[in-house]
PDB file of C-alpha atoms and ligand atoms in Angstrom:
ATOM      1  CA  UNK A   1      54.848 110.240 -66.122  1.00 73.00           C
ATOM      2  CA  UNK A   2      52.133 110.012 -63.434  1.00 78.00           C
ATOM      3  CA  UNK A   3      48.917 111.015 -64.083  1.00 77.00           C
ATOM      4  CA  UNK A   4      48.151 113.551 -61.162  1.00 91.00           C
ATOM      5  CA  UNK A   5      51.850 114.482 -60.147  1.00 97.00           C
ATOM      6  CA  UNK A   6      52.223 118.215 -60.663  1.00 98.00           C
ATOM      7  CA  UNK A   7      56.521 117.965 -61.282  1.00 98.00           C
ATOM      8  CA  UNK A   8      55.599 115.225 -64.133  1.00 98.00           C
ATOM      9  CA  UNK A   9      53.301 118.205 -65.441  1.00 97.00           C
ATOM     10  CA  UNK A  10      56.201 120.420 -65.587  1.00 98.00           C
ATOM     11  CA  UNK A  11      58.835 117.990 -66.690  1.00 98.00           C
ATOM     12  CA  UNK A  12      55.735 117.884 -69.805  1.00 97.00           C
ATOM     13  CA  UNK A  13      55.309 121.901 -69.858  1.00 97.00           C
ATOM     14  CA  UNK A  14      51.965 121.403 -69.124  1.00 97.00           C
ATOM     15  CA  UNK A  15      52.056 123.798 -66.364  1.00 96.00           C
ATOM     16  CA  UNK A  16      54.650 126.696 -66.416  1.00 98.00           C
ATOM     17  CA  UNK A  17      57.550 126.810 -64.046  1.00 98.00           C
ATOM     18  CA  UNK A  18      60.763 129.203 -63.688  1.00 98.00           C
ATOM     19  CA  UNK A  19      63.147 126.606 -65.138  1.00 98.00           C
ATOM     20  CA  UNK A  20      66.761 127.434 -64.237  1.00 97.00           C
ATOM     21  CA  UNK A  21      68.320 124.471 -65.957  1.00 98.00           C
ATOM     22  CA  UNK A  22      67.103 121.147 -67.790  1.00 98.00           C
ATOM     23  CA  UNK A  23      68.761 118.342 -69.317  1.00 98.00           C
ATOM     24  CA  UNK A  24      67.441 114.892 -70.376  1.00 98.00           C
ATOM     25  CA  UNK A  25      67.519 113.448 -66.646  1.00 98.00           C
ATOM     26  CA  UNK A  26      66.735 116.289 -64.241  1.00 98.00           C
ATOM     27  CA  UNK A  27      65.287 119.776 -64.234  1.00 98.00           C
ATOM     28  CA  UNK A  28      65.819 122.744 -61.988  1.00 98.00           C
ATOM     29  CA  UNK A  29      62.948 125.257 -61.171  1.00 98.00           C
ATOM     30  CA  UNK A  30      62.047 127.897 -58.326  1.00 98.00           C
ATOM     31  CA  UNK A  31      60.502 127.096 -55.408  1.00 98.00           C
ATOM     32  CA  UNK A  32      56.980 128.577 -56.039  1.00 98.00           C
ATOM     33  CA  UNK A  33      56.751 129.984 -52.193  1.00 97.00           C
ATOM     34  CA  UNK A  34      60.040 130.341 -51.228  1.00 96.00           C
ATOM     35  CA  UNK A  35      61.401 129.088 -47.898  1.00 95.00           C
ATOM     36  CA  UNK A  36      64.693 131.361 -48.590  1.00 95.00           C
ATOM     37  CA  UNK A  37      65.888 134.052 -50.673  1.00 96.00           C
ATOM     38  CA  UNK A  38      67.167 131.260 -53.202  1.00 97.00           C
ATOM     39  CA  UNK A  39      64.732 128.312 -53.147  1.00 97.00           C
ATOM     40  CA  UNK A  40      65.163 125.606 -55.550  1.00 98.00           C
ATOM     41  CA  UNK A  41      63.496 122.663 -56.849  1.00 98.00           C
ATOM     42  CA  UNK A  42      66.509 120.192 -58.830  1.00 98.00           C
ATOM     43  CA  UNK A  43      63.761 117.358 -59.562  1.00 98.00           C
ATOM     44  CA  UNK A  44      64.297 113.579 -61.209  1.00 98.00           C
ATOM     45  CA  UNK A  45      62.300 113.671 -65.005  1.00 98.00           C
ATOM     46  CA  UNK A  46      61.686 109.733 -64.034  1.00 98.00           C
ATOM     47  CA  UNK A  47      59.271 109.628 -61.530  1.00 98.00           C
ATOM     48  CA  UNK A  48      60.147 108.534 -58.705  1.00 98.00           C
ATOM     49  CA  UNK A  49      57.534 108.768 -55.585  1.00 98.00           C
ATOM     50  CA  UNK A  50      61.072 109.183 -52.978  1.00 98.00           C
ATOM     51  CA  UNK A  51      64.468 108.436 -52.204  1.00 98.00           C
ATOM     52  CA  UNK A  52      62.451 104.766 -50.997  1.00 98.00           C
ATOM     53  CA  UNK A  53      61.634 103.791 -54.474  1.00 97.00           C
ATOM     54  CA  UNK A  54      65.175 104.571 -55.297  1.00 98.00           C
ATOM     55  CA  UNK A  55      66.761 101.473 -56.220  1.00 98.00           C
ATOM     56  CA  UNK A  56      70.760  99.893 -57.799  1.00 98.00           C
ATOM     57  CA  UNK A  57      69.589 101.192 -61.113  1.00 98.00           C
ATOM     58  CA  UNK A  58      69.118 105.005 -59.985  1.00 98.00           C
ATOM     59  CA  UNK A  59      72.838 105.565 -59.036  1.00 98.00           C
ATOM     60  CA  UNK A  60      73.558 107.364 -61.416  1.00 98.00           C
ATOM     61  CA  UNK A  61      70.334 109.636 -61.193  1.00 98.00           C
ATOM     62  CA  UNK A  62      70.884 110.091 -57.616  1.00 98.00           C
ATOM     63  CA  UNK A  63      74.384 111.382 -58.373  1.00 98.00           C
ATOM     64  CA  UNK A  64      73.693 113.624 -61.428  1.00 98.00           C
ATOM     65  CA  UNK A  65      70.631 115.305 -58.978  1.00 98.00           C
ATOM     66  CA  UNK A  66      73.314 116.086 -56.858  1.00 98.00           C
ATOM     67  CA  UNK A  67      76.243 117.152 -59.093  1.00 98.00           C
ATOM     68  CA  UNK A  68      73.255 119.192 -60.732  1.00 98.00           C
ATOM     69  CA  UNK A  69      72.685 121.479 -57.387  1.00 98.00           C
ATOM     70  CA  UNK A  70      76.809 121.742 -57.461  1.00 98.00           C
ATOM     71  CA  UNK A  71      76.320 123.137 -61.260  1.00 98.00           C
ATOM     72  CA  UNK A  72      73.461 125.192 -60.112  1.00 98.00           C
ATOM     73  CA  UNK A  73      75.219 126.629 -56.968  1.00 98.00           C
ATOM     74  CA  UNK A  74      78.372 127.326 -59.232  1.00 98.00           C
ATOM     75  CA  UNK A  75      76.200 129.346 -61.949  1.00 97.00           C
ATOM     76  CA  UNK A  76      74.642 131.698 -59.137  1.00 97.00           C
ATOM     77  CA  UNK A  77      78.353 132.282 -57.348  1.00 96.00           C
ATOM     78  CA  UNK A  78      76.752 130.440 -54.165  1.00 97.00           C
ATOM     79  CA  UNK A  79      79.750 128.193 -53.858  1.00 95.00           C
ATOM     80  CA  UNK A  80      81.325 130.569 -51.643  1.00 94.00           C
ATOM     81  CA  UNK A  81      78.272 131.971 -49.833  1.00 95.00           C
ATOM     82  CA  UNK A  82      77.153 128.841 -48.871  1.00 96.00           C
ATOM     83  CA  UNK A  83      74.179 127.045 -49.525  1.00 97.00           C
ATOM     84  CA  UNK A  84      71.625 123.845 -48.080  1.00 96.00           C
ATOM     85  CA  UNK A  85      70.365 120.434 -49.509  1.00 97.00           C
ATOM     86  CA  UNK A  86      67.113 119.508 -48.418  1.00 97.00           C
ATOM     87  CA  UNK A  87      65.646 115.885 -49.370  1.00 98.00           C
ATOM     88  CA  UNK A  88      62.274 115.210 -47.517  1.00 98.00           C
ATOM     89  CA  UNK A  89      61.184 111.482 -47.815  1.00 98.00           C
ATOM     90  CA  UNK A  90      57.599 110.892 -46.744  1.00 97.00           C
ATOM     91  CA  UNK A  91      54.869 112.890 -45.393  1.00 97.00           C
ATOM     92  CA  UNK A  92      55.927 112.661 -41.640  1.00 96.00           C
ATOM     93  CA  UNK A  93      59.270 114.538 -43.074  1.00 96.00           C
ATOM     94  CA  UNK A  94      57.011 117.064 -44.750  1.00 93.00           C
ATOM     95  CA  UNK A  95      57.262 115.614 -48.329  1.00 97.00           C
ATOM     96  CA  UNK A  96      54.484 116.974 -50.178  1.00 97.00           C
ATOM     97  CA  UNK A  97      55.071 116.022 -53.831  1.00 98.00           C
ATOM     98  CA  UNK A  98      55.299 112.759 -54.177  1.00 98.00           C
ATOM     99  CA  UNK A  99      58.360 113.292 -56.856  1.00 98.00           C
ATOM    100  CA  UNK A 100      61.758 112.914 -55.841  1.00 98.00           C
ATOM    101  CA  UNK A 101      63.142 116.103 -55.630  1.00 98.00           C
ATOM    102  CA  UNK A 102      66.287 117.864 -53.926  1.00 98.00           C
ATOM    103  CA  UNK A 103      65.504 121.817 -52.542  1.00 98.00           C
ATOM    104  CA  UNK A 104      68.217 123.614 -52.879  1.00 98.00           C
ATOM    105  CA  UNK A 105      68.448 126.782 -50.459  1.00 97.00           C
ATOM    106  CA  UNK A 106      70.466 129.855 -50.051  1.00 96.00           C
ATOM    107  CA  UNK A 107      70.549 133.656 -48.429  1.00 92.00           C
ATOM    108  CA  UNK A 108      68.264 134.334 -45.613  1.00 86.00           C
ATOM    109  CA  UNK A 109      65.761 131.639 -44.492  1.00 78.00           C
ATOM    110  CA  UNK A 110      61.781 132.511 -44.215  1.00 79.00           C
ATOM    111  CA  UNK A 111      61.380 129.340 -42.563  1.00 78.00           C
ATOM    112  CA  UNK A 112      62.774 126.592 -39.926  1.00 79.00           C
ATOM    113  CA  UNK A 113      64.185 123.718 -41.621  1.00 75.00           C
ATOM    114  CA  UNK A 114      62.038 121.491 -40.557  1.00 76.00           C
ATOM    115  CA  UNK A 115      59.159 123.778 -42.378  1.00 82.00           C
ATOM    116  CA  UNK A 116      60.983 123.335 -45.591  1.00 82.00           C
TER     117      UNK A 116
HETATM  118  P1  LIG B   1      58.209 118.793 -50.447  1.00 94.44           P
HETATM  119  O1  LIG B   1      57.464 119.324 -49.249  1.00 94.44           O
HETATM  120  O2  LIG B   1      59.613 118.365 -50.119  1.00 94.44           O
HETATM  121  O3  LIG B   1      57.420 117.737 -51.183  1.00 94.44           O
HETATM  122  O4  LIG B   1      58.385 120.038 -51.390  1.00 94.44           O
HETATM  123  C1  LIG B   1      57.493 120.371 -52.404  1.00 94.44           C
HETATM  124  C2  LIG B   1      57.800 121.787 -52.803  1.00 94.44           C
HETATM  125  O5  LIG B   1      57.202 122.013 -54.065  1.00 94.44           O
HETATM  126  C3  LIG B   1      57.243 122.861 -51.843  1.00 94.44           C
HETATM  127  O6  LIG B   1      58.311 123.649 -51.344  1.00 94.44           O
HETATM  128  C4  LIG B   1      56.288 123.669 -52.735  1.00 94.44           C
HETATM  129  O7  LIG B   1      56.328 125.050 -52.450  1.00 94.44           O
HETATM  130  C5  LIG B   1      56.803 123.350 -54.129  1.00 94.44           C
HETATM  131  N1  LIG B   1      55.807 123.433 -55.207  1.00 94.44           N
HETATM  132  C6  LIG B   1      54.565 122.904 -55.218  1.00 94.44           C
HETATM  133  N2  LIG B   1      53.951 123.150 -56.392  1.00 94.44           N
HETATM  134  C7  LIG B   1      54.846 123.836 -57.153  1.00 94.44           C
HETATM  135  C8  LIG B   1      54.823 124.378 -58.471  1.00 94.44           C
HETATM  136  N3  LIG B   1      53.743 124.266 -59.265  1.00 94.44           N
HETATM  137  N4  LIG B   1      55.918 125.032 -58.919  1.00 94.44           N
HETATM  138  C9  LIG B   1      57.001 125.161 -58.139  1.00 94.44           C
HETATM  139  N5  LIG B   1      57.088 124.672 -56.884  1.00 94.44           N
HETATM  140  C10 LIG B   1      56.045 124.005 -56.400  1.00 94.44           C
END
């Protein structure tokens, strides 16, 4: 938990989200301005600045964020539509948040990837 990080505040329900799914490592809530008709946050509950401070021990966190878009995708029947993985590491990618955190995106884009 970091002080100031707004996805720590959700992971603590101190400020509301649209949570889609949670379990004990990762939580999944909507985009709050959508970049596509499905926009998804699928966020680490350890914080985690980016995929930099990654490290040996976060294998299996790295997987299960993954594996949790696949669940995610599956429970809104996008795994035959299609759907996008976006992981932005540092601000001259666009990273924002400083909270490791996949976007998940499907349907009809608002915005250029590299917007996202
Ligand atoms: P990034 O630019 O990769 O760091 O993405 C951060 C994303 O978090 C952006 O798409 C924001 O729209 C989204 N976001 C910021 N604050 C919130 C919030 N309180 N609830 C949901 N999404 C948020």
């Amino acid at each position: 938990m970091e002080n100031d990080c707004v996805f720590c505040k959700i992971i603590n329900k101190e400020i509301p989200s649209d949570i889609i799914y949670e379990n004990e490592n990762v939580i999944v809530f909507k985009d709050i301005n959508p970049k596509a008709e499905i926009h998804l946050l699928i966020v680490s509950k350890k914080h985690l600045v980016n995929l930099n401070e990654a490290g040996e021990n976060d294998k299996e966190l790295l997987a299960e964020l993954f594996l949790t878009a696949k669940k995610v995708a599956q429970q809104l029947n996008l795994i035959n539509k299609g759907y996008k993985l976006v992981l932005n590491v540092g601000r001259g990618a666009g990273q924002a948040i400083d909270h490791l955190h996949l976007h998940l995106l499907s349907g009809s884009f608002n915005h250029p990837l590299n917007e996202i």
